[in-house]
XYZ file of C-alpha atoms in Angstrom:
322
model
C 188.262 106.955 174.863
C 190.009 107.730 171.914
C 187.370 109.701 169.893
C 186.356 111.935 172.888
C 189.926 113.318 172.599
C 189.270 114.747 169.094
C 185.783 116.031 169.771
C 186.906 119.651 170.190
C 189.354 121.937 168.376
C 191.729 122.563 170.892
C 195.733 123.173 169.900
C 196.386 119.496 172.008
C 193.973 118.020 169.718
C 196.346 118.933 166.692
C 199.175 117.608 168.393
C 197.512 114.077 168.993
C 196.760 114.241 165.344
C 200.522 114.476 164.550
C 201.259 111.706 166.959
C 198.621 109.296 165.552
C 199.989 109.948 161.931
C 203.239 109.239 162.861
C 202.522 106.201 164.839
C 200.510 104.732 162.028
C 203.459 105.587 159.497
C 206.330 104.175 161.658
C 205.688 101.205 159.974
C 206.645 102.859 156.692
C 209.992 104.106 158.058
C 210.661 100.588 159.103
C 210.081 98.678 155.632
C 210.578 100.448 152.640
C 207.009 99.366 150.223
C 207.255 98.766 146.745
C 206.580 101.827 144.330
C 205.842 99.736 141.146
C 203.034 101.316 138.866
C 204.773 104.435 138.719
C 204.290 106.129 135.499
C 207.595 106.999 133.542
C 206.432 110.305 131.751
C 204.602 112.235 134.506
C 205.519 115.035 136.767
C 205.435 112.900 139.658
C 208.529 110.903 138.159
C 210.302 113.896 137.888
C 209.548 114.914 141.646
C 210.664 111.376 142.653
C 213.864 111.793 140.665
C 214.753 115.258 142.608
C 214.051 113.737 146.226
C 215.391 110.313 145.241
C 218.373 109.288 147.760
C 217.492 111.648 150.660
C 216.883 109.137 153.652
C 213.150 109.071 154.739
C 212.254 111.943 152.572
C 209.454 110.159 150.797
C 207.624 108.902 154.110
C 208.246 111.931 156.007
C 206.861 114.106 153.028
C 203.960 111.813 152.816
C 202.942 112.122 156.420
C 203.105 115.843 156.281
C 200.897 115.760 153.106
C 198.463 113.494 154.719
C 198.281 115.728 158.059
C 197.788 118.805 155.878
C 195.091 117.240 153.685
C 193.533 116.070 156.949
C 193.282 119.727 158.480
C 192.077 120.833 154.794
C 189.270 118.403 154.714
C 188.385 119.033 158.298
C 188.024 122.896 157.419
C 185.776 122.092 154.529
C 183.357 119.742 156.548
C 183.006 122.136 159.088
C 182.625 125.630 156.862
C 179.799 123.476 154.842
C 178.229 122.155 157.941
C 178.485 118.623 157.022
C 178.902 117.621 160.654
C 177.038 119.153 163.401
C 180.086 120.343 165.550
C 183.425 121.635 165.340
C 185.588 118.724 166.169
C 188.895 117.140 164.671
C 187.263 114.099 164.406
C 187.226 114.235 160.347
C 190.836 114.791 160.268
C 191.295 111.766 162.558
C 189.225 109.588 160.452
C 191.095 110.400 157.349
C 194.498 109.936 158.747
C 193.571 106.452 159.894
C 191.881 105.883 156.529
C 194.993 107.050 154.529
C 196.937 104.921 156.707
C 194.863 101.785 156.785
C 196.686 99.528 154.321
C 200.593 98.879 153.867
C 200.039 99.850 150.258
C 199.144 103.273 151.323
C 202.189 103.592 153.346
C 204.171 105.250 150.666
C 204.778 108.504 148.893
C 202.451 107.881 145.557
C 200.340 109.686 142.927
C 197.497 108.889 144.588
C 198.406 110.763 147.814
C 199.483 114.224 145.600
C 195.925 113.601 143.895
C 194.093 113.282 146.753
C 195.337 116.774 147.802
C 194.117 118.434 144.634
C 190.850 116.559 144.886
C 190.141 118.009 147.989
C 191.207 121.567 146.509
C 188.889 120.751 143.735
C 185.791 119.830 145.938
C 186.291 122.990 148.009
C 186.116 125.212 144.818
C 182.995 123.378 143.607
C 181.165 123.452 147.176
C 181.536 127.246 146.921
C 179.816 127.532 143.492
C 176.567 126.758 145.485
C 174.105 129.619 144.957
C 177.075 131.555 143.613
C 176.040 133.673 140.659
C 179.586 134.616 140.017
C 181.654 131.383 139.879
C 183.667 131.063 136.954
C 186.728 131.584 138.605
C 185.932 128.894 141.344
C 184.989 126.439 138.559
C 188.239 127.235 136.473
C 190.138 126.688 139.517
C 188.493 123.533 140.066
C 189.126 122.100 136.541
C 192.757 123.705 137.116
C 193.235 121.453 140.084
C 191.573 118.332 138.089
C 194.188 119.450 135.499
C 196.952 119.277 137.718
C 196.227 115.799 139.331
C 196.194 114.259 135.854
C 199.636 115.547 135.070
C 200.395 113.227 137.961
C 198.618 110.417 136.962
C 196.718 110.833 133.659
C 193.896 108.722 134.640
C 192.646 110.999 136.995
C 191.417 113.138 133.928
C 188.274 110.718 133.968
C 187.298 112.872 137.006
C 186.257 115.594 134.428
C 183.144 113.619 134.321
C 182.465 114.104 138.300
C 183.157 118.027 137.905
C 180.578 118.101 135.062
C 177.765 116.046 137.048
C 178.577 117.612 140.157
C 178.194 121.313 138.477
C 174.655 119.825 137.493
C 173.744 118.804 141.288
C 174.842 122.111 142.715
C 173.873 124.325 140.095
C 171.662 124.360 137.073
C 173.233 122.707 134.184
C 175.497 125.159 131.768
C 177.349 124.460 128.689
C 179.317 127.395 129.418
C 180.323 126.269 132.864
C 181.343 122.666 131.877
C 183.771 124.352 128.982
C 185.096 126.689 131.691
C 185.999 123.434 133.953
C 187.465 121.499 130.527
C 189.447 124.624 129.823
C 190.847 124.886 133.378
C 191.638 121.009 133.192
C 193.458 121.734 129.929
C 195.733 124.709 131.311
C 198.726 122.637 132.871
C 199.291 120.661 129.284
C 199.626 124.112 127.421
C 202.650 124.380 129.729
C 203.759 120.684 128.986
C 203.289 121.122 125.115
C 205.483 124.578 125.252
C 208.031 122.855 127.283
C 208.520 119.699 124.796
C 208.177 122.195 121.660
C 210.730 124.492 122.951
C 213.240 121.706 123.652
C 212.263 120.098 120.184
C 211.195 116.796 121.812
C 207.494 116.671 120.834
C 207.669 112.802 120.133
C 207.901 112.093 123.735
C 204.953 114.241 124.906
C 202.582 111.119 124.276
C 204.097 109.345 127.446
C 202.128 111.809 129.778
C 198.731 110.619 128.115
C 198.848 107.124 129.390
C 195.393 106.276 130.614
C 195.611 102.903 131.779
C 198.854 101.169 132.199
C 199.034 97.563 132.835
C 200.785 97.620 136.317
C 198.115 99.681 137.673
C 195.072 97.590 136.413
C 193.247 94.886 138.313
C 194.568 91.317 137.535
C 193.855 88.275 139.128
C 193.158 89.833 142.351
C 193.278 87.592 145.486
C 192.925 88.888 149.069
C 195.169 87.365 151.373
C 193.638 86.137 154.814
C 195.506 88.754 156.738
C 193.454 91.595 155.003
C 190.132 89.621 156.567
C 190.108 91.599 160.017
C 190.447 94.950 158.486
C 187.833 94.372 155.596
C 185.460 93.170 158.362
C 186.118 96.183 160.603
C 185.414 98.508 157.480
C 182.210 96.851 156.359
C 180.942 96.899 159.894
C 181.540 100.570 160.270
C 180.003 101.377 156.778
C 176.875 99.257 157.918
C 176.743 101.026 161.225
C 177.537 104.745 159.725
C 174.543 104.098 156.745
C 171.671 104.580 158.767
C 172.989 107.752 160.933
C 174.200 109.378 157.739
C 171.003 108.888 155.885
C 169.178 110.194 158.788
C 171.345 113.265 158.854
C 170.959 113.711 155.212
C 166.925 113.553 155.504
C 166.642 116.305 158.025
C 169.572 118.426 156.616
C 169.231 121.635 154.489
C 169.054 121.710 150.932
C 172.607 122.927 150.699
C 173.840 119.733 152.837
C 171.888 117.266 150.678
C 173.327 118.970 147.680
C 176.884 118.478 149.121
C 176.449 114.918 150.337
C 175.074 114.143 147.012
C 177.948 115.335 145.264
C 180.162 113.445 147.732
C 178.178 110.188 146.644
C 178.496 110.744 143.219
C 182.494 111.151 143.969
C 182.110 107.730 145.904
C 180.388 106.230 143.092
C 182.521 107.371 140.152
C 185.918 106.522 142.482
C 184.751 102.968 142.899
C 184.171 102.791 139.115
C 187.348 103.812 138.003
C 189.232 101.916 140.901
C 188.201 98.809 138.746
C 190.176 100.491 135.796
C 193.113 101.805 137.449
C 194.221 101.238 141.564
C 195.682 104.620 141.837
C 192.045 105.735 142.398
C 191.421 103.767 145.268
C 192.877 106.081 147.893
C 190.729 109.014 147.013
C 187.715 106.901 148.635
C 189.174 108.287 152.184
C 187.708 111.639 151.242
C 183.943 110.724 150.880
C 184.307 107.885 153.610
C 185.914 110.323 156.512
C 182.719 112.542 155.984
C 180.262 109.437 156.266
C 182.101 107.959 159.261
C 182.547 111.107 161.130
C 178.936 111.865 160.898
C 178.340 108.539 162.451
C 181.144 108.946 165.320
C 179.379 112.387 166.286
C 175.907 111.838 165.823
C 175.432 108.487 167.254
C 173.491 108.009 170.402
C 175.565 104.743 171.011
C 178.846 106.159 172.257
C 180.208 102.879 173.386
C 179.532 101.159 170.190
C 181.193 104.076 168.142
C 184.363 104.010 170.382
C 184.389 100.283 170.421
C 184.272 99.878 166.625
C 186.848 102.569 166.240
C 189.038 100.782 168.300
C 188.461 97.463 166.561
C 189.532 99.188 163.190
C 192.645 100.614 164.797
C 193.683 97.193 166.146
C 192.839 95.462 162.856
C 195.188 98.157 160.915
C 198.145 97.684 163.364
C 197.821 93.815 162.983
C 197.756 94.160 159.501
C 200.712 96.341 159.458
C 202.795 93.872 161.711
C 202.043 90.812 160.031
C 203.000 92.200 156.684
C 206.236 93.462 157.749
């Protein structure tokens, strides 16, 4: 069975992760996906212009970035004991989620945002019961600020940072201010750059909160997406009971971290209704929830079968949308 191959941390499992990522992203090398919705004035646009014209560089860079993110989030989950065993299942789930829809198979602001959100979560998690955490909080704000230079709408996750500190620690105005200062640091460099070149009138382009291209407008879901949607909903329903039971018996730290991830999910869903760039960030908490189900469920055949159906529905969707 597929999941069984990743329920350990052998070097061979890392090789299999790379093969899974390349297999799912092979569709991105076959078909060039639309990249509309990119903001003109952002560090992301500068990066795109820098690598434009190099064959396969964008899908290749996206695959590398997703694999790196998958390993990062796997290490965070194991380090904080959000799952009960050392395994690469979270990495596998993250790769599958990040490759699940044709719209995800491209180098995008959301992909870079996820990388920085994972770094932000890691620093926030480390503040739990840490009496000297100002540097970690500042780092978390800095990663958030960097994410917002890619897509300014990501600055809304500052709300998540403040609320997560209230969950992980007792609320402190000083710590909230440290987080905000960290988020503003990248903009001090951007302001300085525009000031030096005498182009301050174009600075406003970096602060576009919602672009009409990236806002939901008259969404209609094509019928070919239904198998994937059904597979997702079924998996989430199967996982909900297992995750809740694990949350109940978990230690206080695990409960607080899981509550933080739940808050992250809720805010991402809320902000996704305003800007579709947030959607891809749901892969971060979902890989934790689904990994808990796949590892802890007693019905191993049901878990393997549901994961196989998810993979089949993803491949089917990619094939019919080529």
